[in-house]
PDB file of C-alpha atoms and ligand atoms in Angstrom:
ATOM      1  CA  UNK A1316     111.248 119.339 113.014  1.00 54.00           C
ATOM      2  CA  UNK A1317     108.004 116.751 113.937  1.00 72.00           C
ATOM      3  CA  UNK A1318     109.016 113.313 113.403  1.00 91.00           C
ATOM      4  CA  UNK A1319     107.203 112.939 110.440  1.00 98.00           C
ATOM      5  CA  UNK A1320     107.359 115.851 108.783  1.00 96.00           C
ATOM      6  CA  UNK A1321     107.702 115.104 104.790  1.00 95.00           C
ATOM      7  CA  UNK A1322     106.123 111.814 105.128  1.00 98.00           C
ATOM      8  CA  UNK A1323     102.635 111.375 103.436  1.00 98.00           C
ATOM      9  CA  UNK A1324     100.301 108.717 104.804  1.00 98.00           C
ATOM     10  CA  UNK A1325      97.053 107.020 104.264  1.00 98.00           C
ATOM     11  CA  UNK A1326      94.607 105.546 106.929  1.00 99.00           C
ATOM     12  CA  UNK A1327      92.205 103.417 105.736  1.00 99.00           C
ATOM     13  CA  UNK A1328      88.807 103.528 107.723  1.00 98.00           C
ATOM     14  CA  UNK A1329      90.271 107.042 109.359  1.00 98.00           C
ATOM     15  CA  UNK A1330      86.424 108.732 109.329  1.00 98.00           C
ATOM     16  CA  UNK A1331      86.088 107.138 113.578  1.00 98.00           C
ATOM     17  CA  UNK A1332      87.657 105.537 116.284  1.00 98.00           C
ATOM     18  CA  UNK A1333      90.931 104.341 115.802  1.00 99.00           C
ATOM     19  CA  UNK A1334      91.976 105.116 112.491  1.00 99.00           C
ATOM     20  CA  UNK A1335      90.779 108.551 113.527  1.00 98.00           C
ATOM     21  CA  UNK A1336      93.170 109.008 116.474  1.00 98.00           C
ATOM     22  CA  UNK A1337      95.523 107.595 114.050  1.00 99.00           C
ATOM     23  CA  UNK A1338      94.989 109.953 111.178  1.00 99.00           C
ATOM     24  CA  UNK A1339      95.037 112.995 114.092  1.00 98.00           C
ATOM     25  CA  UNK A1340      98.204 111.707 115.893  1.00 98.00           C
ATOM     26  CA  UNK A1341     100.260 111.120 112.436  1.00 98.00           C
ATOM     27  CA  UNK A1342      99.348 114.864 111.439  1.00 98.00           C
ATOM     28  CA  UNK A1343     100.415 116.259 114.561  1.00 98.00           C
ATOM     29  CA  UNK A1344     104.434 114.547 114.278  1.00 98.00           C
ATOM     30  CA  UNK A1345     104.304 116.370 110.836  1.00 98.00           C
ATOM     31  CA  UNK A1346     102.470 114.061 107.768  1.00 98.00           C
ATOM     32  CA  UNK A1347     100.306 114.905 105.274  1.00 98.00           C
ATOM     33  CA  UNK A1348      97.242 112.506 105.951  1.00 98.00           C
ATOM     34  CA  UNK A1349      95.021 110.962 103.670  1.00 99.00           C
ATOM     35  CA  UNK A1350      91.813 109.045 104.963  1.00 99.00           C
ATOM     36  CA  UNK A1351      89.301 106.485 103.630  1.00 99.00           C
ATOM     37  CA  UNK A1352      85.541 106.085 104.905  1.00 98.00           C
ATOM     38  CA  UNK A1353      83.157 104.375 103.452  1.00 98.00           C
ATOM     39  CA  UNK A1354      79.690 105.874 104.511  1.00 98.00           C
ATOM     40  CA  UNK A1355      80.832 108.632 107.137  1.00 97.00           C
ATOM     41  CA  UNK A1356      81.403 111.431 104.893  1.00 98.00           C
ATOM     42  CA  UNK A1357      80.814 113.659 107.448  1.00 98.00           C
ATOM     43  CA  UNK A1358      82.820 112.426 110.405  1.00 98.00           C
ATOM     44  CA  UNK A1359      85.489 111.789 107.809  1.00 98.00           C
ATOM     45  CA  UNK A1360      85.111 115.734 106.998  1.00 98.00           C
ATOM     46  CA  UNK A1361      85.088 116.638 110.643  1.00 98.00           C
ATOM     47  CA  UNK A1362      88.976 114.606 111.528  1.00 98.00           C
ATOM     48  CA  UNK A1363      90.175 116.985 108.108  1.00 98.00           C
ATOM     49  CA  UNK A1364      88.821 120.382 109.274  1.00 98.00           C
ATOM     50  CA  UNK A1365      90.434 119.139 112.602  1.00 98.00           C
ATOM     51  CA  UNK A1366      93.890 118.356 111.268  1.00 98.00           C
ATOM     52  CA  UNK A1367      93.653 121.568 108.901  1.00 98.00           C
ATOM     53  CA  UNK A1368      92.595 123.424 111.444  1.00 98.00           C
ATOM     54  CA  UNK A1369      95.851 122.918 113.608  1.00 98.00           C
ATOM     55  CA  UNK A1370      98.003 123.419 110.671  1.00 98.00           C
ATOM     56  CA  UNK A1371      98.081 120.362 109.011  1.00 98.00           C
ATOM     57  CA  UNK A1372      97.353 118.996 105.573  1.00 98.00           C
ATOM     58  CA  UNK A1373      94.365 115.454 105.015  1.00 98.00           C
ATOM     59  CA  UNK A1374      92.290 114.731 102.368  1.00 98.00           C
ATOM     60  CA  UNK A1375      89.552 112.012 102.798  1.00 98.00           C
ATOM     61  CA  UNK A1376      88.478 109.778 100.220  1.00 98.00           C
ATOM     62  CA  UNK A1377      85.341 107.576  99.675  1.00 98.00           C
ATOM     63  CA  UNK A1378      86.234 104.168  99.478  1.00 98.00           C
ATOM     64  CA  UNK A1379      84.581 101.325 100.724  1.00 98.00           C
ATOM     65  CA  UNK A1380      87.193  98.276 101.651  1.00 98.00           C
ATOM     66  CA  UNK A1381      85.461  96.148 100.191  1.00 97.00           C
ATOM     67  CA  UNK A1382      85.637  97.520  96.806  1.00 98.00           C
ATOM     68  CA  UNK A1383      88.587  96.790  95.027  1.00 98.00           C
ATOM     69  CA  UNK A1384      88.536  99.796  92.546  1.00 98.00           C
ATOM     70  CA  UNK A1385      87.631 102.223  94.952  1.00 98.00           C
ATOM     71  CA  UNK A1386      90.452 101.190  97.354  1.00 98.00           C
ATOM     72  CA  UNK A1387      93.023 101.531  94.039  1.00 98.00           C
ATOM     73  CA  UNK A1388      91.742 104.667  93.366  1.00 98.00           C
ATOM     74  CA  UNK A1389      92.039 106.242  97.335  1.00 98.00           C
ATOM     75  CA  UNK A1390      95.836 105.318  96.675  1.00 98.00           C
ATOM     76  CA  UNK A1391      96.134 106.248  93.286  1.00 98.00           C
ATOM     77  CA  UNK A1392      94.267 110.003  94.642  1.00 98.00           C
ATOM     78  CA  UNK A1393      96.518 109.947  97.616  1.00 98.00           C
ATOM     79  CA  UNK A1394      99.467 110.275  95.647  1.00 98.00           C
ATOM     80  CA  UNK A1395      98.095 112.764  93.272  1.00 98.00           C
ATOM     81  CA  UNK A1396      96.950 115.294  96.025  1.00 98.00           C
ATOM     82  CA  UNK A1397      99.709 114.742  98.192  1.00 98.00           C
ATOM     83  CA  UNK A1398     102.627 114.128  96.181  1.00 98.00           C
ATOM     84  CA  UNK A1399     103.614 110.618  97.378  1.00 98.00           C
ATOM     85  CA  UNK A1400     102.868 107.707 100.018  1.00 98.00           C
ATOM     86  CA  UNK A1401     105.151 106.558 102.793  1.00 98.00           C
ATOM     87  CA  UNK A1402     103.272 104.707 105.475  1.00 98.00           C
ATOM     88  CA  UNK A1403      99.719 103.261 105.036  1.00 98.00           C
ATOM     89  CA  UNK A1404      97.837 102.334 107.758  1.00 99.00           C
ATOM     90  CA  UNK A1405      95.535  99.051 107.092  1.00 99.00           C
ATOM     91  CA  UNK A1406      93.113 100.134 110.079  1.00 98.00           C
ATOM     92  CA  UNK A1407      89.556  99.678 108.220  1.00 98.00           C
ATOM     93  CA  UNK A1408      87.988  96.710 109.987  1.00 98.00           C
ATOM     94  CA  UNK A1409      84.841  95.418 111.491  1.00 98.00           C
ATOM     95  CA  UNK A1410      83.549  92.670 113.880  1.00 97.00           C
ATOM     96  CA  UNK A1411      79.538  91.057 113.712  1.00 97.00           C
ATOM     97  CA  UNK A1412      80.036  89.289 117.332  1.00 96.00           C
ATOM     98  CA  UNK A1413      77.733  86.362 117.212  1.00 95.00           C
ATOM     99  CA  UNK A1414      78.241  82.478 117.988  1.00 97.00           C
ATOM    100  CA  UNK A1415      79.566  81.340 114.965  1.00 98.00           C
ATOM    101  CA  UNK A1416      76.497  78.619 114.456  1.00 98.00           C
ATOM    102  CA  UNK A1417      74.308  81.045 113.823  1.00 98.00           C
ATOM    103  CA  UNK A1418      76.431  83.398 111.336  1.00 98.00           C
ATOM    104  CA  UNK A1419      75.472  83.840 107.717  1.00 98.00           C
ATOM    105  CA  UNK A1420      77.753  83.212 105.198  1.00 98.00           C
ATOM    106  CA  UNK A1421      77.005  87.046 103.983  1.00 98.00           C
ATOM    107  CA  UNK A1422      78.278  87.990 107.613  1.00 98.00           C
ATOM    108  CA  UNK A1423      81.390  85.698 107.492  1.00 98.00           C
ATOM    109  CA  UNK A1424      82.565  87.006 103.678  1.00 98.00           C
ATOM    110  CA  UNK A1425      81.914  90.401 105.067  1.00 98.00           C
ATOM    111  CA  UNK A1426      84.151  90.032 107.975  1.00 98.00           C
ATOM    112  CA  UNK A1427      86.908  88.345 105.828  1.00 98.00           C
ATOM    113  CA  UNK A1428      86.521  91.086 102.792  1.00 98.00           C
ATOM    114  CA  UNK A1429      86.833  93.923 105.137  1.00 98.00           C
ATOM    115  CA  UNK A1430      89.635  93.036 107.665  1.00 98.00           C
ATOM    116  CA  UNK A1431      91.849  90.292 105.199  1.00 98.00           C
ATOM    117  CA  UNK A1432      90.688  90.988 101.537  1.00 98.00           C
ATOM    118  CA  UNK A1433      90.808  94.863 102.159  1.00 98.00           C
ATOM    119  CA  UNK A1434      94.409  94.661 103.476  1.00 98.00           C
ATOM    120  CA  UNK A1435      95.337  92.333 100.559  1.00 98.00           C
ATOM    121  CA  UNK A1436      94.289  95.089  98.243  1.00 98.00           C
ATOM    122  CA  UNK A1437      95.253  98.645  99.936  1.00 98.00           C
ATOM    123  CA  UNK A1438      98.968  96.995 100.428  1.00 98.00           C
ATOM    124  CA  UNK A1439      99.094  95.163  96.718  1.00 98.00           C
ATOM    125  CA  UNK A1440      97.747  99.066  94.891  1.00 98.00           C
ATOM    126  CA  UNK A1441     100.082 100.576  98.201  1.00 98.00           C
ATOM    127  CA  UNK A1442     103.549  98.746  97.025  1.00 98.00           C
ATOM    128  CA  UNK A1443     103.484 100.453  93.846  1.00 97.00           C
ATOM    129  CA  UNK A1444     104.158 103.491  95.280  1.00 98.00           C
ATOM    130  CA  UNK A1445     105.684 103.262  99.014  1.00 97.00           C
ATOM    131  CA  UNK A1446     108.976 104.507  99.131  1.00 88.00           C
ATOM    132  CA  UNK A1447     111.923 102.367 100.408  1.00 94.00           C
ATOM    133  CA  UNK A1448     111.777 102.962 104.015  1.00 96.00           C
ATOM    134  CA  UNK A1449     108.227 102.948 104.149  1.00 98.00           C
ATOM    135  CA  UNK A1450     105.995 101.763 106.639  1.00 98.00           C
ATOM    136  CA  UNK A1451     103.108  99.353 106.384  1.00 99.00           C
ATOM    137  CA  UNK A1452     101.231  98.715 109.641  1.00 99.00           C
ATOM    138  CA  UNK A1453      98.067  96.615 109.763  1.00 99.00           C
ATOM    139  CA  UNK A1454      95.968  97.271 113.140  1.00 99.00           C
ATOM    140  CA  UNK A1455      95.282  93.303 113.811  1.00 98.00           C
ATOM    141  CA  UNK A1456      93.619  92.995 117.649  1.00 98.00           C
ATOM    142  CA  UNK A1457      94.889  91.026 120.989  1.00 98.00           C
ATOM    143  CA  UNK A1458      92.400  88.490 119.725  1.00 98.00           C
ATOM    144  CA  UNK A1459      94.439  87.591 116.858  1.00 98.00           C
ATOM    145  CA  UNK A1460      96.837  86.070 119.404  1.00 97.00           C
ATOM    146  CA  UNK A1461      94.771  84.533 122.024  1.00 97.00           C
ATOM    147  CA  UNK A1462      90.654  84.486 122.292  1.00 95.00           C
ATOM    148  CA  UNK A1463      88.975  84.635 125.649  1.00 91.00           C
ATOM    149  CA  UNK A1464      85.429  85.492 124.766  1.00 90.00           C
ATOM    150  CA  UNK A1465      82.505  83.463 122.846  1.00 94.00           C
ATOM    151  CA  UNK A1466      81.072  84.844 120.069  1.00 96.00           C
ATOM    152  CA  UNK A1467      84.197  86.114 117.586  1.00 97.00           C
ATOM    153  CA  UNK A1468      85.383  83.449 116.474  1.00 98.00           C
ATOM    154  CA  UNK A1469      85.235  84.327 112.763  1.00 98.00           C
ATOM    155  CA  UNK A1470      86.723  87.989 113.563  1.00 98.00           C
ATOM    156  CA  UNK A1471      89.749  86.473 115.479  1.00 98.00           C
ATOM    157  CA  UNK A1472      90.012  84.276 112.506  1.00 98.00           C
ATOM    158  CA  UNK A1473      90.720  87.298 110.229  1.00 98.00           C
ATOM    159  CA  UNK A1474      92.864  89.376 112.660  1.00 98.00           C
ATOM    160  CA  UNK A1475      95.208  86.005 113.312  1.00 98.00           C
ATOM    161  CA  UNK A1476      95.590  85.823 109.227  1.00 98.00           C
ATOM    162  CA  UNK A1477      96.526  89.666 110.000  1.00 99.00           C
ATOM    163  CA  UNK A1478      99.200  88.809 111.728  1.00 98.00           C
ATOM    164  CA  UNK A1479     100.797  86.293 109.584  1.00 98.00           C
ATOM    165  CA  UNK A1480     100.463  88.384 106.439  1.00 99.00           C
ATOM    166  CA  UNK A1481     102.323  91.138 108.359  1.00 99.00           C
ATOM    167  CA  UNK A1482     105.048  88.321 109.285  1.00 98.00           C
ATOM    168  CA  UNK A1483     105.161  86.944 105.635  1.00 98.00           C
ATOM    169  CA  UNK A1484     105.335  90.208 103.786  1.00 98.00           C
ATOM    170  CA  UNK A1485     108.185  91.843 105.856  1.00 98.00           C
ATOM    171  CA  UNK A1486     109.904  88.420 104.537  1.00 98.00           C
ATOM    172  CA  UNK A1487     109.531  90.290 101.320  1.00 98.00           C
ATOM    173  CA  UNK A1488     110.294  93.602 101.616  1.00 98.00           C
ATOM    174  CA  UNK A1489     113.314  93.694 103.661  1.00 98.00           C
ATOM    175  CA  UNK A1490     115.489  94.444 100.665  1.00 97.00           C
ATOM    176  CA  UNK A1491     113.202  98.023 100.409  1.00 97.00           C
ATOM    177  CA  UNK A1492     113.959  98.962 103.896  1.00 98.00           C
ATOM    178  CA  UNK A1493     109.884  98.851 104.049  1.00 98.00           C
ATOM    179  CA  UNK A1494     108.789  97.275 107.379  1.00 98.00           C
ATOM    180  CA  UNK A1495     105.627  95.399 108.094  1.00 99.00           C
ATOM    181  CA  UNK A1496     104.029  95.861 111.540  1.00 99.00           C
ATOM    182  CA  UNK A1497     101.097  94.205 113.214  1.00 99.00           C
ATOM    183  CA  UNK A1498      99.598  96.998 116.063  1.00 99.00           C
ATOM    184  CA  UNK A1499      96.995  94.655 117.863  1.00 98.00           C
ATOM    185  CA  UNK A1500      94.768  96.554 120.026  1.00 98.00           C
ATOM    186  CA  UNK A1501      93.050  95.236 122.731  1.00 98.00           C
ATOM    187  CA  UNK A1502      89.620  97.145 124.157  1.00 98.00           C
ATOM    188  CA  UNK A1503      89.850 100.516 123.175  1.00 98.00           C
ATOM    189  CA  UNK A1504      86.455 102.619 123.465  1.00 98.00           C
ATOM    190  CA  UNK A1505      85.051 103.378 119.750  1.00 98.00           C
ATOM    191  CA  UNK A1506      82.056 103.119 118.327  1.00 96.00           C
ATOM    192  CA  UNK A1507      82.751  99.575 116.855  1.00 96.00           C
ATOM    193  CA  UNK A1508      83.533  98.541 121.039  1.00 97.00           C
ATOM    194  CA  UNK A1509      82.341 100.618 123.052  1.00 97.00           C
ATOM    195  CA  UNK A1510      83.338 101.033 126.942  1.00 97.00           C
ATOM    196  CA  UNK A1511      79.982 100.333 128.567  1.00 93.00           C
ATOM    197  CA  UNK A1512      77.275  97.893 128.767  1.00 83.00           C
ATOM    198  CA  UNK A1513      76.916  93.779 128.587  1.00 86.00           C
ATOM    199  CA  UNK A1514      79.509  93.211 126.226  1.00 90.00           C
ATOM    200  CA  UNK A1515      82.391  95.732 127.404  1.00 95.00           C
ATOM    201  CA  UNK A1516      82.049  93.754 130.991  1.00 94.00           C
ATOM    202  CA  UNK A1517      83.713  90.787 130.424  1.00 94.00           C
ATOM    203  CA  UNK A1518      86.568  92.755 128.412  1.00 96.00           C
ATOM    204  CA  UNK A1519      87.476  95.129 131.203  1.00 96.00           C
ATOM    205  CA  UNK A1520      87.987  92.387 133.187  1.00 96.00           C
ATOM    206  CA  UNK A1521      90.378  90.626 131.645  1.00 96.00           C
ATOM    207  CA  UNK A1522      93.077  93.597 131.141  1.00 98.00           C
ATOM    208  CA  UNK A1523      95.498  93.796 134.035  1.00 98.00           C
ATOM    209  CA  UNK A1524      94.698  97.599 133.873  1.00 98.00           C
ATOM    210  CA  UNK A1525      91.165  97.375 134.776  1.00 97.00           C
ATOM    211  CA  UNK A1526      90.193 100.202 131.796  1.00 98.00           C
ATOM    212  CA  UNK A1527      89.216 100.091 128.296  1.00 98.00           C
ATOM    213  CA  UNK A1528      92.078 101.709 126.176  1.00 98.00           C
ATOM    214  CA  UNK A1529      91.836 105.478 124.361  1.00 98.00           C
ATOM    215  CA  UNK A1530      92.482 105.332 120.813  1.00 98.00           C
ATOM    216  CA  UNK A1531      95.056 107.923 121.452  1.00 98.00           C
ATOM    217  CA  UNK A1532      96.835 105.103 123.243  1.00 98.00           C
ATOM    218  CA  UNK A1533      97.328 102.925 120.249  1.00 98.00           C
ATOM    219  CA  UNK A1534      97.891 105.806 117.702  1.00 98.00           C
ATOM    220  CA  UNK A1535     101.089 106.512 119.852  1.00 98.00           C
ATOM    221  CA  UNK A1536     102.070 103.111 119.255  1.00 98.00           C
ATOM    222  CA  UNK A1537     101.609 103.514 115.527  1.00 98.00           C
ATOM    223  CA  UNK A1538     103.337 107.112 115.678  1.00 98.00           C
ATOM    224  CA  UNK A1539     106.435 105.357 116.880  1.00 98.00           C
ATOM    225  CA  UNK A1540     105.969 102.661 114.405  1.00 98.00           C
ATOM    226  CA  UNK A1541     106.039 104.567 111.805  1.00 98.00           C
ATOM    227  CA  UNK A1542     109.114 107.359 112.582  1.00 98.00           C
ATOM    228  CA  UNK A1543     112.530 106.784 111.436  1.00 97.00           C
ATOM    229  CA  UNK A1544     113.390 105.578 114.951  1.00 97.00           C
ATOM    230  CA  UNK A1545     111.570 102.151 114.752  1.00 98.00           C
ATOM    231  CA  UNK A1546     113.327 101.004 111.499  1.00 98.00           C
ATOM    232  CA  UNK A1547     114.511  97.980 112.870  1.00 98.00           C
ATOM    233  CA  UNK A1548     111.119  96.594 113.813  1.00 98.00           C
ATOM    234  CA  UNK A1549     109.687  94.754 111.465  1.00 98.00           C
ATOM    235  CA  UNK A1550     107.426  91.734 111.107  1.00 98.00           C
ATOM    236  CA  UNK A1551     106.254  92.278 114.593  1.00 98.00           C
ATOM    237  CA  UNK A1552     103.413  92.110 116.664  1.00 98.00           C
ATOM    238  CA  UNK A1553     102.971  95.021 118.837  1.00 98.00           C
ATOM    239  CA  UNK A1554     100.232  94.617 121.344  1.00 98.00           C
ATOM    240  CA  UNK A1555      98.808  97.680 122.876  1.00 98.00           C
ATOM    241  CA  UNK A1556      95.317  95.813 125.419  1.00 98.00           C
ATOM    242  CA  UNK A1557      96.210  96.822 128.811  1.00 98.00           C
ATOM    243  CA  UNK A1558      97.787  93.467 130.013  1.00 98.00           C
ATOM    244  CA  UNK A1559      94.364  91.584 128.301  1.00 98.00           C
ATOM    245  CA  UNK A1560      96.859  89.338 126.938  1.00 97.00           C
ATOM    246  CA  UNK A1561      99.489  88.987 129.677  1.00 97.00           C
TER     247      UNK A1561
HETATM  248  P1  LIG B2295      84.934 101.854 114.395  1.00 75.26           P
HETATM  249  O1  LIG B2295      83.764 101.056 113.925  1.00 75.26           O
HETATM  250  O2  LIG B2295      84.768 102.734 115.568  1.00 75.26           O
HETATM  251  O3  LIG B2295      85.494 102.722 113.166  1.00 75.26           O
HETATM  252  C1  LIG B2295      85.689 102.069 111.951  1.00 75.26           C
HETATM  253  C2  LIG B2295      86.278 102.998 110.921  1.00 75.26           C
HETATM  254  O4  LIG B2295      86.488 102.222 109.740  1.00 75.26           O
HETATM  255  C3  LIG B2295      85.353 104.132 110.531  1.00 75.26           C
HETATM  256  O5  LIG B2295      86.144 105.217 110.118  1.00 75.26           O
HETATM  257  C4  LIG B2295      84.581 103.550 109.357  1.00 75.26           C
HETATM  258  O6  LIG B2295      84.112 104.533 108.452  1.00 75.26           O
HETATM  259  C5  LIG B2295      85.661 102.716 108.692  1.00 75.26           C
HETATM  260  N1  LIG B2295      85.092 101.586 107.967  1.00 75.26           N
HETATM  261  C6  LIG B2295      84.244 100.640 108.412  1.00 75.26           C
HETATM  262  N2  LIG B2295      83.916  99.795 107.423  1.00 75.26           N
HETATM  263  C7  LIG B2295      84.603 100.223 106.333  1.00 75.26           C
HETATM  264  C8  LIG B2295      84.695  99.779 104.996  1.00 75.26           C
HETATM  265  N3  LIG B2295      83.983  98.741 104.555  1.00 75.26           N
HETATM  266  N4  LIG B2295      85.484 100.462 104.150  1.00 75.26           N
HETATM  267  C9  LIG B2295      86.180 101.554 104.558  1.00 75.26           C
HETATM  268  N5  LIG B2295      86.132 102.017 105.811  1.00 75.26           N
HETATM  269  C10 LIG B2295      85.347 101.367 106.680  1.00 75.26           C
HETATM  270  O7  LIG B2295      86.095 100.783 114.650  1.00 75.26           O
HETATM  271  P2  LIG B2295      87.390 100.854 115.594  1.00 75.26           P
HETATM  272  O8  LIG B2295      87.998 102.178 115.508  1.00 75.26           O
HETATM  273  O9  LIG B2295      87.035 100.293 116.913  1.00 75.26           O
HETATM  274  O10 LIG B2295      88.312  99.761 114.874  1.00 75.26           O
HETATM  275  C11 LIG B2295      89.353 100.117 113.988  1.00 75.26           C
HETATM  276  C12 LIG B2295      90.238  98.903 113.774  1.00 75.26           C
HETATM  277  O11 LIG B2295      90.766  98.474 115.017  1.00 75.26           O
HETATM  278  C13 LIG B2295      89.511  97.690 113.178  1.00 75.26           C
HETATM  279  O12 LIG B2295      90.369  97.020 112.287  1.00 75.26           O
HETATM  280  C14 LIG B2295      89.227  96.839 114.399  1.00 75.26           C
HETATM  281  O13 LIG B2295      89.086  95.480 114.068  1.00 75.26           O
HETATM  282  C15 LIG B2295      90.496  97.106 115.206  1.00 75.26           C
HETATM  283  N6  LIG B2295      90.358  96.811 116.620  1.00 75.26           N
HETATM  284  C16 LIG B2295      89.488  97.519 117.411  1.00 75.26           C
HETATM  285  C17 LIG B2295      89.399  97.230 118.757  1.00 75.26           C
HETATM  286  C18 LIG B2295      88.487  97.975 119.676  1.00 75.26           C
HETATM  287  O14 LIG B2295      88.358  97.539 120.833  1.00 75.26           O
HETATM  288  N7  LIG B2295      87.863  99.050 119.280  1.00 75.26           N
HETATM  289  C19 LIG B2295      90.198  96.149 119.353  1.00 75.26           C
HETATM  290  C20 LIG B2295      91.075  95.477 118.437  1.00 75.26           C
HETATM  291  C21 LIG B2295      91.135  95.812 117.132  1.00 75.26           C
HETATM  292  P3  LIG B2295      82.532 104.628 108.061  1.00 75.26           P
HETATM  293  O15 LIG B2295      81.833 105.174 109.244  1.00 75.26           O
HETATM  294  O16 LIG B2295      82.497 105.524 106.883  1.00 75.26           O
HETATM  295  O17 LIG B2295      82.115 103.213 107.722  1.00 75.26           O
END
């Protein structure tokens, strides 16, 4: 039996990138997979014919982050289609690099409603229903813990109040054997970052491993987090950057 087989989980942003790998590695140690996208129907189709396609069972569901109804509802259909939810993955995030002087405020709420106010609401409609032993794991980045480039300031903001949301709420549901994990990537080629050019220079750099990351490097990570052999980590922040923040 896969590690995960009878568990049902939901990916938010699971269309690309990371949530993707996520969404592809979770189906593969057994889960059903839900995922949300908000304008990708298409690539979000693509990861479900994928995961069907090698046996598995996903569903994706329209539902931008920043859209409190629509989030409800992704969890609300999750648990109609699929019967119940164990782990939900807060993955849906975005970054506008820029120096923060010249920012508009409709940037910064953007960044903030997406990567904070998004995870406020998927885990609030998500608690309802996650099962005791269940698994919430926000992906948070390396830059939530230290910051070594200009021109993110706001982003790091939101993946530092990430982290302490995933340290306060595992205060709270300890007594549900639900854990609360913090997966902070560091530069892992996707769309939103990708490997080449001006602004993936200074990144390589820094890592001790001299590479960008493969999102099928950090949805290993969240594959462990989420079996029944990482039940005693909770409220912790897993870093997965190639030594970026050693
Ligand atoms: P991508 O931009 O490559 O993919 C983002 C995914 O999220 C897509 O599936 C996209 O779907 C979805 N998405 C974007 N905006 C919304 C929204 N408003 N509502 C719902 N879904 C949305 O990003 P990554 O895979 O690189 O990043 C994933 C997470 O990892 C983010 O939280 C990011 O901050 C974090 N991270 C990434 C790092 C990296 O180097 N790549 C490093 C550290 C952290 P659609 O196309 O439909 O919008």
């Amino acid at each position: 039996m896969s590690k995960l087989t009878t568990k049902v989980a939901l990916v938010t942003g699971g269309s690309r990138g990371i949530g993707a790998g996520i969404a592809r590695r979770l189906a593969r140690d057994g889960a059903a997979v839900a995922i949300t996208y908000s304008k990708g129907a298409e690539a979000a189709a693509s990861v479900v014919d994928e995961i069907e396609g090698a046996g598995g069972k996903a569903l994706a569901i329209q539902a931008d982050a920043t859209d409190a109804d629509a989030v409800v509802a992704a969890i609300e259909k999750t648990v109609a289609a699929l019967g119940k939810l164990d782990i939900l993955v807060n993955n849906a995030g975005t970054a506008i690099p820029k120096p923060f002087e010249e920012s508009t405020l409709e940037e910064l709420d953007r960044v903030l409603d997406i990567n904070l106010r998004g995870v406020f609401i998927a885990t609030k409609a998500a608690l309802k229903h996650l099962n005791d032993g269940g698994r919430i794991i926000n992906i948070g980045s390396s830059v939530g813990e230290r910051m070594m480039t200009p021109g993110l300031a706001a982003y790091s903001a939101t993946k530092g109040a990430v982290k302490m949301f995933t340290q306060g709420l595992s205060r709270e549901l300890g007594n549900r054997s639900i854990t609360v994990n913090n997966v902070q990537p560091g530069p892992i080629d996707t769309d939103l970052n990708p490997a080449s050019g001006d602004w993936a220079e200074p990144q390589l750099a820094l890592t001790a491993l001299k590479r960008y990351g493969h999102v099928d490097e950090v949805a290993a990570l969240v594959a462990f987090v989420a079996s029944a052999e990482a039940a005693y980590i909770t409220g912790a922040n897993l870093t997965v950057d190639g030594g970026t923040n050693a």
